[in-house]
PDB file of C-alpha atoms in Angstrom:
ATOM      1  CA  UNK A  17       5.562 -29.278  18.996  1.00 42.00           C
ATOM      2  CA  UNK A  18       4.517 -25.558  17.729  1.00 51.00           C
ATOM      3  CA  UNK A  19       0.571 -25.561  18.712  1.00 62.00           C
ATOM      4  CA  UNK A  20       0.435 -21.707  16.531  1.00 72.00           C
ATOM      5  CA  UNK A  21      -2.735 -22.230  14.510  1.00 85.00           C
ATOM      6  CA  UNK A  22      -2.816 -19.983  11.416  1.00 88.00           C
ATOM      7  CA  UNK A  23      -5.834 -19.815   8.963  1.00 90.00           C
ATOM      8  CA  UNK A  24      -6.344 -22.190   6.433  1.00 93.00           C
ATOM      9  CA  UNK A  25      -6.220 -19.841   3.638  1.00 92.00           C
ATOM     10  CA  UNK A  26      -3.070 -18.735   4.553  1.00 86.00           C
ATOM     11  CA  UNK A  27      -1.644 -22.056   3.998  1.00 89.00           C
ATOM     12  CA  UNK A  28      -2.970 -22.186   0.720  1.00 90.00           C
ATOM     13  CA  UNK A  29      -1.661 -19.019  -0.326  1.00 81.00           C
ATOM     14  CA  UNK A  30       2.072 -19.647   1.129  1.00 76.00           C
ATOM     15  CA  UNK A  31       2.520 -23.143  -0.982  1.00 78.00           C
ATOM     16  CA  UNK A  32       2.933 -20.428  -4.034  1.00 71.00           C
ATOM     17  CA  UNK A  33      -0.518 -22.102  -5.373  1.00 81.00           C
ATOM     18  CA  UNK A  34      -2.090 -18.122  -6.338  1.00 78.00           C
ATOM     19  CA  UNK A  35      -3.223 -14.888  -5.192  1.00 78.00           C
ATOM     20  CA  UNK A  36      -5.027 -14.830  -2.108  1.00 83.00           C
ATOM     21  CA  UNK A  37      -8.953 -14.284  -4.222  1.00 88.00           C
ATOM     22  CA  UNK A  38      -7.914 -17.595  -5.856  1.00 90.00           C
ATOM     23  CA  UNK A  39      -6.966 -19.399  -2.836  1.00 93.00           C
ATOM     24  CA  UNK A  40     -10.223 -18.712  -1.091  1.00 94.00           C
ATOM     25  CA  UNK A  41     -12.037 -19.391  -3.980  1.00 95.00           C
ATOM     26  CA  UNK A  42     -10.662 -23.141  -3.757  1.00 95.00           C
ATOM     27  CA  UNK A  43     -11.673 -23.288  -0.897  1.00 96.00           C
ATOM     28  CA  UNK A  44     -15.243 -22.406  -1.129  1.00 96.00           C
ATOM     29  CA  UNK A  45     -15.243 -24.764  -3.917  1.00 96.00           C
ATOM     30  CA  UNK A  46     -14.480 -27.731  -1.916  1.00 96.00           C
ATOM     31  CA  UNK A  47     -10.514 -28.636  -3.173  1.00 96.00           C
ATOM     32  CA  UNK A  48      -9.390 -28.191  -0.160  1.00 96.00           C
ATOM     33  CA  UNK A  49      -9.491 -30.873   2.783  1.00 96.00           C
ATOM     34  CA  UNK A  50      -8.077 -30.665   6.127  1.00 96.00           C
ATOM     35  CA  UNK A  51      -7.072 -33.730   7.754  1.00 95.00           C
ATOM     36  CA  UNK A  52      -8.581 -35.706   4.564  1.00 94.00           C
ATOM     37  CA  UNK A  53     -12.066 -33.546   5.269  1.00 96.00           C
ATOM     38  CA  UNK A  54     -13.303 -30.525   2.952  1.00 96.00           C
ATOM     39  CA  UNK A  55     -13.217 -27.505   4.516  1.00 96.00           C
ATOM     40  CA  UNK A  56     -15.468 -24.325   3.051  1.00 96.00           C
ATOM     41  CA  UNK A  57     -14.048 -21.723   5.459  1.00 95.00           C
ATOM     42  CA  UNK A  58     -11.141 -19.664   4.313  1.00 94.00           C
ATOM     43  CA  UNK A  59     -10.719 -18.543   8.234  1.00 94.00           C
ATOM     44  CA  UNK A  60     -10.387 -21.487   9.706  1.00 96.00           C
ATOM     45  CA  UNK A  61      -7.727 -22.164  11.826  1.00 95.00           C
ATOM     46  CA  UNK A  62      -5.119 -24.722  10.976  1.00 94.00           C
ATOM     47  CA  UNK A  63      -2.516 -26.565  13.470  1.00 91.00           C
ATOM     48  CA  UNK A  64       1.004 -27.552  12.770  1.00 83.00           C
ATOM     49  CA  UNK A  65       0.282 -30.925  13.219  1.00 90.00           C
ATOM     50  CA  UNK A  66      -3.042 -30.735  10.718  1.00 94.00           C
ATOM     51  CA  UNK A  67      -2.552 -32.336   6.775  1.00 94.00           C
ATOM     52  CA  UNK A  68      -3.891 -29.449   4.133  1.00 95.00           C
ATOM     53  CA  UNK A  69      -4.681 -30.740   0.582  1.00 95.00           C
ATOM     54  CA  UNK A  70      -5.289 -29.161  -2.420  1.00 95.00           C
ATOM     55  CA  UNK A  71      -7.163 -31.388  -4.978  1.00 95.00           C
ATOM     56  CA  UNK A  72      -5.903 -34.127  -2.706  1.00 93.00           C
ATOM     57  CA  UNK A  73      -2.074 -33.002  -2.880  1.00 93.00           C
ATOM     58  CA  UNK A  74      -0.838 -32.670  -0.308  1.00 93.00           C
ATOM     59  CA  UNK A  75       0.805 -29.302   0.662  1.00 90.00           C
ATOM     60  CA  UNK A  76       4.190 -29.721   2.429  1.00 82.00           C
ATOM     61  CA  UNK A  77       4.885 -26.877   5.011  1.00 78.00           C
ATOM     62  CA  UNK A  78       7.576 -24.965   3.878  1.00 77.00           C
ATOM     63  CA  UNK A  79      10.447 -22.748   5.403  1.00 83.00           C
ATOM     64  CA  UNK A  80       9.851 -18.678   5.073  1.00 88.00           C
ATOM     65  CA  UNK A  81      12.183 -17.485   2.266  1.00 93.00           C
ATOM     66  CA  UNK A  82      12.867 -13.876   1.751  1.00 96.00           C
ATOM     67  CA  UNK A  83      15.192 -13.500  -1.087  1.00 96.00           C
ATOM     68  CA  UNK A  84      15.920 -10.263  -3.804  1.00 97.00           C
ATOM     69  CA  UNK A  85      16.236 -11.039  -7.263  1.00 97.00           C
ATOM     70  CA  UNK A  86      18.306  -8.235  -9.599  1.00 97.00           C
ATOM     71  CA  UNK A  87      15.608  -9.262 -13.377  1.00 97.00           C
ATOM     72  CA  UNK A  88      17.186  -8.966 -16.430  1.00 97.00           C
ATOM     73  CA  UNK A  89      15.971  -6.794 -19.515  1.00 96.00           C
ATOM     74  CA  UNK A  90      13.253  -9.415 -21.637  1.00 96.00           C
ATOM     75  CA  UNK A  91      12.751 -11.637 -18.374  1.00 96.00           C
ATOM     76  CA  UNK A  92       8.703 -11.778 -17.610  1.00 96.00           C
ATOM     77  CA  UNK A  93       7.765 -11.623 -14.038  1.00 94.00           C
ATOM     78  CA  UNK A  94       5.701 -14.596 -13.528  1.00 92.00           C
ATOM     79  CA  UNK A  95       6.255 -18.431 -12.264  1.00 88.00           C
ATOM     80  CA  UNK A  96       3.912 -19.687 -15.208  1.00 87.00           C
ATOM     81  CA  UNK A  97       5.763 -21.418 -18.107  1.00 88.00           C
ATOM     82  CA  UNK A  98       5.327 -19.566 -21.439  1.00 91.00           C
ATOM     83  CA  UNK A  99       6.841 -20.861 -24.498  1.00 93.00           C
ATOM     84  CA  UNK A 100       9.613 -19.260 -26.272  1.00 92.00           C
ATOM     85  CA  UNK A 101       9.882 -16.380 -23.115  1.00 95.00           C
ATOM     86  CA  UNK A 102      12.168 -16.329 -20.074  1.00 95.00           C
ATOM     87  CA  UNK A 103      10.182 -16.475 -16.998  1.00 95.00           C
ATOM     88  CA  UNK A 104      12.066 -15.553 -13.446  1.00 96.00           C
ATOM     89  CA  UNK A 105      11.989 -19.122 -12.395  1.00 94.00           C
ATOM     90  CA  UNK A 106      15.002 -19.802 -14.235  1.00 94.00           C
ATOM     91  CA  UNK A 107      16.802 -17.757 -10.989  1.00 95.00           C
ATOM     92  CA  UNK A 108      15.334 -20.471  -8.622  1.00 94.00           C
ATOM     93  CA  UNK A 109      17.096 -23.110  -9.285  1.00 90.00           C
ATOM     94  CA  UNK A 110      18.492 -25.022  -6.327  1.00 89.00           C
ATOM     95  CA  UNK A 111      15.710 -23.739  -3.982  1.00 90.00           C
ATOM     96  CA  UNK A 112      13.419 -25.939  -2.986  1.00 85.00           C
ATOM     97  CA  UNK A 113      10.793 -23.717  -1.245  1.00 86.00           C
ATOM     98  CA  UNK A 114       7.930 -22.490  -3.776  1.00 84.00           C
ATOM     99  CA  UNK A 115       8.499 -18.830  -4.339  1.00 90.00           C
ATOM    100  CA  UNK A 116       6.534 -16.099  -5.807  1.00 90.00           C
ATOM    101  CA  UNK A 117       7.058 -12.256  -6.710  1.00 92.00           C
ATOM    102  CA  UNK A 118       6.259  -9.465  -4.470  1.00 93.00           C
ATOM    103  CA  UNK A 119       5.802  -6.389  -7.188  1.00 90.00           C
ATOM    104  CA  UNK A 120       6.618  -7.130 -10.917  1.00 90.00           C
ATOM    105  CA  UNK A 121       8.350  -5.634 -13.331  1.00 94.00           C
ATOM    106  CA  UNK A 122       7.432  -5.387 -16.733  1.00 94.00           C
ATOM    107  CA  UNK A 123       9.359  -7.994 -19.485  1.00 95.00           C
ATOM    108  CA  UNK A 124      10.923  -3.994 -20.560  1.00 95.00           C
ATOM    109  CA  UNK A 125      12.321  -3.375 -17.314  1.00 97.00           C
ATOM    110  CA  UNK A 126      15.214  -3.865 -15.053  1.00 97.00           C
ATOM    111  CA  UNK A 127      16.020  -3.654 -11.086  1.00 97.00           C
ATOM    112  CA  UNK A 128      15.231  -5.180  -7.881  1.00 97.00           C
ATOM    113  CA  UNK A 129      12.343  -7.925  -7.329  1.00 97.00           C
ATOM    114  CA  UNK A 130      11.562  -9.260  -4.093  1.00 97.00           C
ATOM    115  CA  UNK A 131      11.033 -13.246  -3.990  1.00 96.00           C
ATOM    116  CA  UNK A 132       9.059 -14.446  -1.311  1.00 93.00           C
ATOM    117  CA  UNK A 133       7.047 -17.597  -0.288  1.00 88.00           C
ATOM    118  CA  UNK A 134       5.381 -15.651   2.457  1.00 87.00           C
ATOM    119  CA  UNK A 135       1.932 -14.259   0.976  1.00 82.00           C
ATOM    120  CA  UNK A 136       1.779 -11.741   4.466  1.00 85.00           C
ATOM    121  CA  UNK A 137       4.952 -10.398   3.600  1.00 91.00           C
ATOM    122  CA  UNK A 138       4.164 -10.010   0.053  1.00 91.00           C
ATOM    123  CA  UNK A 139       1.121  -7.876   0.609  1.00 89.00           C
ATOM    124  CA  UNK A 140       3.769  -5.427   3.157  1.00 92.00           C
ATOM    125  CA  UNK A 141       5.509  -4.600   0.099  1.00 93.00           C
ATOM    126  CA  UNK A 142       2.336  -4.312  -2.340  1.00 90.00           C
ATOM    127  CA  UNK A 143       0.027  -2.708  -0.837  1.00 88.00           C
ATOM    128  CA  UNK A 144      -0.021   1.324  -0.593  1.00 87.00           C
ATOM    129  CA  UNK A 145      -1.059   1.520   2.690  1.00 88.00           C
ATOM    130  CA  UNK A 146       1.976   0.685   3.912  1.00 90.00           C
ATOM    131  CA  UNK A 147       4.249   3.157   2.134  1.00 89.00           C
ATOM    132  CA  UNK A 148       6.643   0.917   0.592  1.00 94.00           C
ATOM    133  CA  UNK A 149       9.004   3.278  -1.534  1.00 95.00           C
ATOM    134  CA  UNK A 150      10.319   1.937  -4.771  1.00 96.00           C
ATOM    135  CA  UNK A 151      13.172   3.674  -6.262  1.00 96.00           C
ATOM    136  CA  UNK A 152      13.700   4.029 -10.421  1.00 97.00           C
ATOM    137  CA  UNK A 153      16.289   5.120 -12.344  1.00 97.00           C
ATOM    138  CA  UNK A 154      14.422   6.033 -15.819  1.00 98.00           C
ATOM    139  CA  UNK A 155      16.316   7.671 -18.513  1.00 98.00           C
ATOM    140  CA  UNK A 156      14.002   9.108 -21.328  1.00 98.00           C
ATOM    141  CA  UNK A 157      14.591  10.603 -25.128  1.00 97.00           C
ATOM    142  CA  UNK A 158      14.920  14.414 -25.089  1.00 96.00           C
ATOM    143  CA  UNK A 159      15.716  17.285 -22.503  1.00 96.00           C
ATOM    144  CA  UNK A 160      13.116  16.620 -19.962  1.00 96.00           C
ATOM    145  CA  UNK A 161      11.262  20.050 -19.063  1.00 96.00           C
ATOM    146  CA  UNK A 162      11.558  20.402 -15.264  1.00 95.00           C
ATOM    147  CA  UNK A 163       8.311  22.213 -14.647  1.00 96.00           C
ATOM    148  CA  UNK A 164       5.924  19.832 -16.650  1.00 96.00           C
ATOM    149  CA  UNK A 165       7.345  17.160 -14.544  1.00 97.00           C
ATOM    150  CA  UNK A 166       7.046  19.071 -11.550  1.00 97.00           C
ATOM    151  CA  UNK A 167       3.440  19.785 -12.137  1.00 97.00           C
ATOM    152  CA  UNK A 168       3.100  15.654 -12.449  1.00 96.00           C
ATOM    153  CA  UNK A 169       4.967  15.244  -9.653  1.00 96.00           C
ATOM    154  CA  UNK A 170       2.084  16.701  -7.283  1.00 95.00           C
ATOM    155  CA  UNK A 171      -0.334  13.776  -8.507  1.00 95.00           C
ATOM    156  CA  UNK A 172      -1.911  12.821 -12.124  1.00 95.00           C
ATOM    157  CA  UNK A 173      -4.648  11.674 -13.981  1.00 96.00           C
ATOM    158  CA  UNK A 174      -4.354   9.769 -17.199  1.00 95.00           C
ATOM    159  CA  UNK A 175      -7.011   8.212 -18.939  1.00 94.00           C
ATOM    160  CA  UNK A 176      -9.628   8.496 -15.835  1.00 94.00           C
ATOM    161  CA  UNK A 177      -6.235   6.698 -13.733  1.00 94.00           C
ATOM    162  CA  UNK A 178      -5.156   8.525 -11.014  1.00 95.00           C
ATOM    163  CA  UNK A 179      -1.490   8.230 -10.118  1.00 94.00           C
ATOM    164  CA  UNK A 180      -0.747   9.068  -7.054  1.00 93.00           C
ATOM    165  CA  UNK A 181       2.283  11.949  -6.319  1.00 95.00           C
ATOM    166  CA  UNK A 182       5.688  10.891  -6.504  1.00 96.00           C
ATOM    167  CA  UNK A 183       9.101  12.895  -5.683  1.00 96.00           C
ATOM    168  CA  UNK A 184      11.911  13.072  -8.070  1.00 96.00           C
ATOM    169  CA  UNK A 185      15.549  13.969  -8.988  1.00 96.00           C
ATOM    170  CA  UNK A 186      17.081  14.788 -12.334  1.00 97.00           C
ATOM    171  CA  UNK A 187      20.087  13.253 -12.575  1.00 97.00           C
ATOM    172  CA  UNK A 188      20.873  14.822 -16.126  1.00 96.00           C
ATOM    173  CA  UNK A 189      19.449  16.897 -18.648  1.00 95.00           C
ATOM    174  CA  UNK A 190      20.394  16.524 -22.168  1.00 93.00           C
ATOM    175  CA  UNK A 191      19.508  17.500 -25.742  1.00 93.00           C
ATOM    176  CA  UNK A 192      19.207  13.957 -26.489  1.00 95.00           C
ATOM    177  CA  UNK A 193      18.599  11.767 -23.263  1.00 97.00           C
ATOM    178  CA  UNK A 194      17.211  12.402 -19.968  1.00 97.00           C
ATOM    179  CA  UNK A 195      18.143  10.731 -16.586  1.00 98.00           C
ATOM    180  CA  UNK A 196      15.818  11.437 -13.538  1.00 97.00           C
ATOM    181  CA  UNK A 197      15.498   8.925 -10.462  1.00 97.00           C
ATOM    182  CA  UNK A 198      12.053   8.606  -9.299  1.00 97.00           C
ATOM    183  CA  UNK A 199      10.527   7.586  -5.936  1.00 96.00           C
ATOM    184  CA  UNK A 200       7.357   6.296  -5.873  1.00 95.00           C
ATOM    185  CA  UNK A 201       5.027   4.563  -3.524  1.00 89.00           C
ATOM    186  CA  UNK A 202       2.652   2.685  -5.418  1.00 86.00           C
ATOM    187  CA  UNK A 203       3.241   0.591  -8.616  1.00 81.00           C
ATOM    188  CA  UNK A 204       0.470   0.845 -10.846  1.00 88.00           C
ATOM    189  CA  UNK A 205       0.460  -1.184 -14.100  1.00 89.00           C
ATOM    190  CA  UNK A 206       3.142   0.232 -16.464  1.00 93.00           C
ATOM    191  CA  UNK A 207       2.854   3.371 -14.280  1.00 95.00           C
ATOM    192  CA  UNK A 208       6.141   5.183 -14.934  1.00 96.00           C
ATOM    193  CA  UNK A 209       6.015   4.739 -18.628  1.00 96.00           C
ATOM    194  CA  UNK A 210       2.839   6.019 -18.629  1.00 96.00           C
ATOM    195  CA  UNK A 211       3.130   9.082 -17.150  1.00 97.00           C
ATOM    196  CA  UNK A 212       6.320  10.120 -18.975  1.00 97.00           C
ATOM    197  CA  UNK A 213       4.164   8.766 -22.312  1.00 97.00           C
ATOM    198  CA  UNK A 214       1.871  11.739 -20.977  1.00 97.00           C
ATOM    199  CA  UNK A 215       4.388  14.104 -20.793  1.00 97.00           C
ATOM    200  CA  UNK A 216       5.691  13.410 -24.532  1.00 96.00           C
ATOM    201  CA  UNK A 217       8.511  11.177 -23.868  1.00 97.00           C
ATOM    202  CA  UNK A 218       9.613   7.826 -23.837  1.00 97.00           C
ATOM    203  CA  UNK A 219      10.636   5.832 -21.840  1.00 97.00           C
ATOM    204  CA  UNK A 220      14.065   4.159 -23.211  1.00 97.00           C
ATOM    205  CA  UNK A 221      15.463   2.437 -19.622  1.00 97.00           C
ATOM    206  CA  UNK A 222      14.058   1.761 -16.372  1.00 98.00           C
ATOM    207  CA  UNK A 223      15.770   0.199 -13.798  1.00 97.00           C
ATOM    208  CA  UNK A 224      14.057  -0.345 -10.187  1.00 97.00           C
ATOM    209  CA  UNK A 225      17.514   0.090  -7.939  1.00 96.00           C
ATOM    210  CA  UNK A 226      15.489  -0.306  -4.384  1.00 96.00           C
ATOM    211  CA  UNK A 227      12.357  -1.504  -2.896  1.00 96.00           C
ATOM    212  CA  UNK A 228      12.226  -0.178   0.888  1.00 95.00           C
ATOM    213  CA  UNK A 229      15.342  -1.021   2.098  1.00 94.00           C
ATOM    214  CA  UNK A 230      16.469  -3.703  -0.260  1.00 95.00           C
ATOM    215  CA  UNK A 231      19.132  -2.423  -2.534  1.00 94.00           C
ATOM    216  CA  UNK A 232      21.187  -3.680  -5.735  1.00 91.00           C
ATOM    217  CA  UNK A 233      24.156  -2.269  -3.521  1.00 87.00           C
ATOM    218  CA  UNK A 234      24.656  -3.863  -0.241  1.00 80.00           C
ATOM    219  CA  UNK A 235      27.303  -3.590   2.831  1.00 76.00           C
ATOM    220  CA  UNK A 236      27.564  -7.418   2.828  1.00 73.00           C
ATOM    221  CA  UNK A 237      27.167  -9.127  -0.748  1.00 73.00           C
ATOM    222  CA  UNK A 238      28.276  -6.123  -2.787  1.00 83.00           C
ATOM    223  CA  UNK A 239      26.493  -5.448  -6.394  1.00 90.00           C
ATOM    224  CA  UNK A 240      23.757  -7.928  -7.096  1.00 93.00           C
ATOM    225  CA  UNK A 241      24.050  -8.491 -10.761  1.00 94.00           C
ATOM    226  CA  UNK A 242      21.586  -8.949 -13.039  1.00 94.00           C
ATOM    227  CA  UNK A 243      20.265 -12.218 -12.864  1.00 93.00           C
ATOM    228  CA  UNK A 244      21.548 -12.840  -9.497  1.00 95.00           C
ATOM    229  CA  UNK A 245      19.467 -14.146  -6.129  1.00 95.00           C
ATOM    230  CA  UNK A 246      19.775 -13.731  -2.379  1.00 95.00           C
ATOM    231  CA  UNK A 247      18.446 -14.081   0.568  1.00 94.00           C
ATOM    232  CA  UNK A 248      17.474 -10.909   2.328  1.00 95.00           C
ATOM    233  CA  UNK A 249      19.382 -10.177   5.755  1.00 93.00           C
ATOM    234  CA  UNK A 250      17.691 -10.198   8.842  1.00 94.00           C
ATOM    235  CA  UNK A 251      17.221  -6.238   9.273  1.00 94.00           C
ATOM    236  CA  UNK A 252      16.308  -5.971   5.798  1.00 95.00           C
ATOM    237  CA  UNK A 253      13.127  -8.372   7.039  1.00 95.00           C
ATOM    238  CA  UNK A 254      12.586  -6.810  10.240  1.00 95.00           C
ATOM    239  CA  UNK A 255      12.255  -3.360   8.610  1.00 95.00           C
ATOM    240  CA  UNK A 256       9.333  -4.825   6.237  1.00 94.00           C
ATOM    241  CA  UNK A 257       7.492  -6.377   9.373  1.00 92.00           C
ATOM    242  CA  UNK A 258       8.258  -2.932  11.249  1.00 92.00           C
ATOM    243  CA  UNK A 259       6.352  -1.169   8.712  1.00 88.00           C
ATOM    244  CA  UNK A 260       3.463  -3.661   9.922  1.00 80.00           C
ATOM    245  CA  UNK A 261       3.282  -3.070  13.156  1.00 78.00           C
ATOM    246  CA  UNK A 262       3.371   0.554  13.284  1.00 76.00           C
ATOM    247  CA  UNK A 263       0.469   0.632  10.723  1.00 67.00           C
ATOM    248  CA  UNK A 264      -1.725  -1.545  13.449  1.00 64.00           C
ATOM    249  CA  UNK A 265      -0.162   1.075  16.004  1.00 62.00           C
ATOM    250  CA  UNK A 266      -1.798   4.165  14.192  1.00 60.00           C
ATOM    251  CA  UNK A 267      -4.768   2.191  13.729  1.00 52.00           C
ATOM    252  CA  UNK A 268      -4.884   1.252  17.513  1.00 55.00           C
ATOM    253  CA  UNK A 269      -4.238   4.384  18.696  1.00 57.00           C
ATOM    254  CA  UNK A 270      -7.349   5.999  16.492  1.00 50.00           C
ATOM    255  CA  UNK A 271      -9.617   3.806  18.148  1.00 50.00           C
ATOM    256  CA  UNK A 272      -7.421   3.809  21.746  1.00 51.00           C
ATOM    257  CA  UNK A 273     -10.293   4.480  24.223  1.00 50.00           C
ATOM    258  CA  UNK A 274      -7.441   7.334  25.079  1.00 54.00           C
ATOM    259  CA  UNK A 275      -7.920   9.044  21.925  1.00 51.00           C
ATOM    260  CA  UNK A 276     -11.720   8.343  22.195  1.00 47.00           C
ATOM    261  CA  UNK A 277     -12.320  10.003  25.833  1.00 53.00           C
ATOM    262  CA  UNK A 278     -10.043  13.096  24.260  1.00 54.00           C
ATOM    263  CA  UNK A 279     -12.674  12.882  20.917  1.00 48.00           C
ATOM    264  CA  UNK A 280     -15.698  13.236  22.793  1.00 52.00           C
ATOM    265  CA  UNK A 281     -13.943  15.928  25.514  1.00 56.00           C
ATOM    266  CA  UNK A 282     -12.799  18.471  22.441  1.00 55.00           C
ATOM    267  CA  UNK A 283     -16.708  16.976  21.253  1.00 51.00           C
ATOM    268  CA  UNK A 284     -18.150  18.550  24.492  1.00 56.00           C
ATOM    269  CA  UNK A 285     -15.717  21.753  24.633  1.00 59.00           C
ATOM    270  CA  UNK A 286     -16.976  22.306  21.248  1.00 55.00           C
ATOM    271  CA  UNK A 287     -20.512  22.281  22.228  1.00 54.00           C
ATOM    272  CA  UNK A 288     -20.414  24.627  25.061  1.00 58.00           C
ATOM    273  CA  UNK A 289     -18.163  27.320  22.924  1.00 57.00           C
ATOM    274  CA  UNK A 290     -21.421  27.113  20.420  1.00 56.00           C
ATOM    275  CA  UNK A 291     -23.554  27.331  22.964  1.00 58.00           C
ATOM    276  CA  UNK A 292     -22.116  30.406  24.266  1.00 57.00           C
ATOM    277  CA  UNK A 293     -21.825  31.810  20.955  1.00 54.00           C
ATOM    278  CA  UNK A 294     -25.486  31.361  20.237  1.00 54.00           C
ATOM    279  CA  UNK A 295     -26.331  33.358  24.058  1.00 51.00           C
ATOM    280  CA  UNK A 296     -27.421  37.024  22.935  1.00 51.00           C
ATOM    281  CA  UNK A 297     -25.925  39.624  25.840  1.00 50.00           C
ATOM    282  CA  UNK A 298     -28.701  42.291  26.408  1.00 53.00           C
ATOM    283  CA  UNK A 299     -28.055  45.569  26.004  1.00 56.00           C
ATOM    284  CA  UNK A 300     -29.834  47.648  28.305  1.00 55.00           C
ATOM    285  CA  UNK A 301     -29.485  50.686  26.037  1.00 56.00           C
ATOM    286  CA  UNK A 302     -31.776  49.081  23.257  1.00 53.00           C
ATOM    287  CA  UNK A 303     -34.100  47.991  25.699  1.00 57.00           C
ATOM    288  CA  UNK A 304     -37.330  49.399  24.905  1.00 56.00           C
ATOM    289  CA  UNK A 305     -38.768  52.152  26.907  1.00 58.00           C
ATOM    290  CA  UNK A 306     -41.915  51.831  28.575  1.00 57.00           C
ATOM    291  CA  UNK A 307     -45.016  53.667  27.233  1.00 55.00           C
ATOM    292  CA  UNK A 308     -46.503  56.296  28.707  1.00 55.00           C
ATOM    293  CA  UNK A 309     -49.608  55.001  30.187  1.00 50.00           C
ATOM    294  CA  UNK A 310     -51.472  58.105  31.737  1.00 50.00           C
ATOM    295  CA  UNK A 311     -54.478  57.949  29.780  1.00 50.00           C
ATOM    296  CA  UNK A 312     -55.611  61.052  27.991  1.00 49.00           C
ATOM    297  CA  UNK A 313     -58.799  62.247  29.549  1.00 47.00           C
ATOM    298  CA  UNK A 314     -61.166  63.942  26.913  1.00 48.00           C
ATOM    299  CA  UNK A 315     -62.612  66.890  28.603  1.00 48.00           C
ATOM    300  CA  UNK A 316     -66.253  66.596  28.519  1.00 48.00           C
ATOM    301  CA  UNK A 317     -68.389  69.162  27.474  1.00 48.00           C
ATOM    302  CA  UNK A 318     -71.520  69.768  29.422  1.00 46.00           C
ATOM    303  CA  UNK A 319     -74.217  71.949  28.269  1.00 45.00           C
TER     304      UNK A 319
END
C-alpha cells in the first residue's frame, strides 16, 4: 500500500471541487471530515488509506490526467453550467476523472487549453513565476505601426495595470489586417486585447497555438482540431514539472549556505576596501612646521 501522505487541502482541490482559497475555506468551515471527523487544518497530512469528505461526500481518489484541449470560437472556459452557452465540458465526455482548466481563454478566443485534475500542476502553468510562455497568433484591423508596438513591447501600463513585457513577430502588415504572433508570459484578464485596444486597434482573431511545450501541432497526433482532446505525452509533463524543480533549485541555491559563506566573504572584502579608503596617507610635506620657540628677550632699560 502507498503510505505518501499529502495535505488535506490538496485533496480537496484535486477532486475539481474549486480554487485552492475556496478549498481551504471549506475546510476552516468544518465541511470537511477525515475518516468521518472534521478537520480545520488545511495542512494536514492525509494517507492513502484515509476517507476525505466534503459535506459528507465522499471524495473518490482519482487518477492524474493531463490532457490539451484545442476551444472553439463562443466556447466559455469554465466547468459551471450556464444556460443557453457552451461550456468546455462538453469535450469531456467519456472521462471519468474531474477535470479543470489550467489558463482560460476568453468565450472570443481560440487555441490551446490545458485540462488538468492536478491543482499542483495547474498552478506550474499559471503562475508567472515560473515562466510559462504562451504563444498567440492575433490578427488586428489596420497596418499595425511597428514602433508603437515596439515601445509596448518593453512593458505597459493601462488603466493603473501593468502588463508585463512581451516579445513579438509580425507575421504581415497590411492596409486592412494585421497578423503578429505574440509571446507572452503572463495572462492577465483580456490582456492581449487590451493592449492592442491601447494602441488603437482591434482585436479581430486570437488564437493561443502553444502553452510551454504543448502545441496544436504535434510529432505524434498531428493537428489537434478545434474541439478536440488529448492526453499530454509524457515529456510534454516532465517539461512542466522540470520547470518546478529548477525554480526550488534557484531558490536553494540563494539560500545554499555556499552562496551564504561567499555573501558574507564579498560582505567582509567590502568592508576592509572601505576601510582602507577612509585611511588618510600623511603627507609629510603639509606637515606643519614647528614654531620658532626662542623667546624674544626685551632688552631692559636701566637707568
Amino acid at each position: 500500500m502507498n503510505n505518501e501522505e499529502i495535505r488535506l487541502v490538496k485533496v480537496i482541490l484535486e477532486s475539481g471541487f474549486a480554487s485552492r482559497r475556496k478549498c481551504e475555506k471549506a475546510i476552516l468551515s468544518g465541511r470537511v471530515r477525515v475518516n468521518n471527523e472534521i478537520i480545520l487544518e488545511p495542512a494536514y497530512k492525509v494517507k492513502e488509506k484515509d476517507t476525505v469528505s466534503l459535506d459528507r461526500k465522499i471524495i473518490e481518489r482519482q487518477n492524474k490526467r493531463y490532457m490539451a484541449l484545442y476551444k472553439p470560437l463562443g466556447v466559455v472556459s469554465t466547468t459551471k453550467y450556464l444556460p443557453g452557452r457552451r461550456i468546455i465540458t462538453e469535450f469531456f465526455k467519456g472521462i471519468k476523472e474531474r477535470l479543470f482548466y489550467a489558463g482560460r481563454l476568453d468565450s472570443e478566443s481560440r487555441g490551446i487549453m490545458i485540462i488538468t485534475n492536478d491543482g499542483e500542476f495547474a498552478n506550474i502553468i499559471t503562475h508567472p513565476s515560473y515562466e510559462i510562455l504562451k504563444v498567440y497568433d492575433v490578427t488586428i484591423n489596420g497596418k499595425i505601426d511597428s514602433e508603437k508596438l515596439l515601445e509596448a513591447s518593453k512593458g505597459i501600463t493601462i488603466k493603473n495595470i501593468n502588463y508585463s513585457p512581451f516579445k513579438f513577430k509580425i507575421l504581415s502588415k497590411g492596409r486592412i489586417q494585421s497578423k503578429i504572433r505574440l509571446t507572452i508570459n503572463e495572462g492577465k484578464n483580456r490582456e492581449i486585447r487590451k493592449i492592442f485596444e491601447h494602441l488603437g486597434y482591434k482585436v479581430i482573431d486570437l488564437e493561443r497555438i502553444s502553452v510551454g511545450c504543448v502545441s496544436k501541432y504535434n510529432e505524434v497526433s498531428g493537428t489537434l482540431e478545434a474541439g478536440h482532446i488529448r492526453d499530454l505525452t509524457e515529456k510534454e509533463i516532465a517539461f512542466f514539472f522540470n520547470q518546478k524543480d529548477k525554480k526550488l533549485k534557484d531558490i536553494e541555491n540563494i539560500f545554499s549556505s555556499e552562496n551564504i559563506e561567499n555573501i558574507d566573504k564579498d560582505y567582509k572584502e567590502e568592508i576592509k576596501i572601505n576601510e582602507k579608503a577612509n585611511i588618510k596617507k600623511h603627507n609629510k610635506s603639509k606637515w606643519a612646521k614647528p614654531k620658532n620657540l626662542k623667546k624674544k628677550i626685551k632688552k631692559a632699560n636701566f637707568k
